[in-house]
Amino acid sequence: MTIKWIGAILIVTGCGGFGFLMASAYRAEEKTLEALCRALEYMSCELSYRMTPLPQLCRSTAQLVTGKIRTIFLLLAQELEQQVAPDAVSCMRAVQASVNLPNSIQDILTQLGNSLGCFDLSGQLRGIESCLKNAQSNLRYLSDHRQNRLRSYQTLGLCAGAALAILFL
C-alpha cells in the first residue's frame, strides 16, 4: 500500500515539475525578448551615429546583453569576421542552428539577418526598426498574458499529476 502512495506522490511531483518547467520556459522567452529589444535599440543607435562595421557592431552588442542573445551576436561576429558565408543571412542561419531559441525569436533574427549588410544604411535601419517593433509586440503579448499562462501551466501540471495518480491508485 505504501508503494502505491509513494508512486502517486512521485507522479504528482513529476507532472507538477513539468508544469513549473513550462512556466520557467515562458519566463525565459520573455527575458530573451527583452535582451533582443535592448540589442536592437543599441544596434540602431550605433549604426545611426557611428556607422560601425557589422562584425564590430555584433561584438559590441554582445557585450551589452546577456544570455542566448549574447551567444547569438558573439557567434555572428565570429562568422562575419571569418567570412565563412558570403552574407549576413547565411551567417545568421548558421548561428541560429547552433542555439536553441523559440520560433518567434528565430523569426525575428532571420528578419534581422535579411536586412543586415544587404541594404544601405537607411535600409538597414528600417530593417532593425521593423525587427524591434516585431520583438516589442511579441514581448507585449507575453507580458500581457504572463499571469494567466504561468498559473495555467502550473495548475495543469499539478492537476494532470493528481489525475494520473488517482487513475493508478
mmCIF file of C-alpha atoms in Angstrom, residues 2-15 165:
data_model
loop_
_atom_site.group_PDB
_atom_site.id
_atom_site.type_symbol
_atom_site.label_atom_id
_atom_site.label_comp_id
_atom_site.label_asym_id
_atom_site.label_seq_id
_atom_site.Cartn_x
_atom_site.Cartn_y
_atom_site.Cartn_z
ATOM 1 C CA THR A 2 2.779 2.461 0.833
ATOM 2 C CA ILE A 3 4.452 1.795 -2.509
ATOM 3 C CA LYS A 4 1.282 2.969 -4.254
ATOM 4 C CA TRP A 5 1.294 6.181 -2.240
ATOM 5 C CA ILE A 6 4.958 6.777 -2.944
ATOM 6 C CA GLY A 7 4.284 6.218 -6.651
ATOM 7 C CA ALA A 8 1.326 8.627 -6.530
ATOM 8 C CA ILE A 9 3.449 11.297 -4.862
ATOM 9 C CA LEU A 10 6.179 10.823 -7.460
ATOM 10 C CA ILE A 11 3.659 11.122 -10.312
ATOM 11 C CA VAL A 12 2.133 14.303 -8.889
ATOM 12 C CA THR A 13 5.598 15.749 -8.263
ATOM 13 C CA GLY A 14 6.819 14.840 -11.745
ATOM 14 C CA CYS A 15 3.817 16.294 -13.547
ATOM 15 C CA ALA A 165 -2.251 9.303 -9.502
#
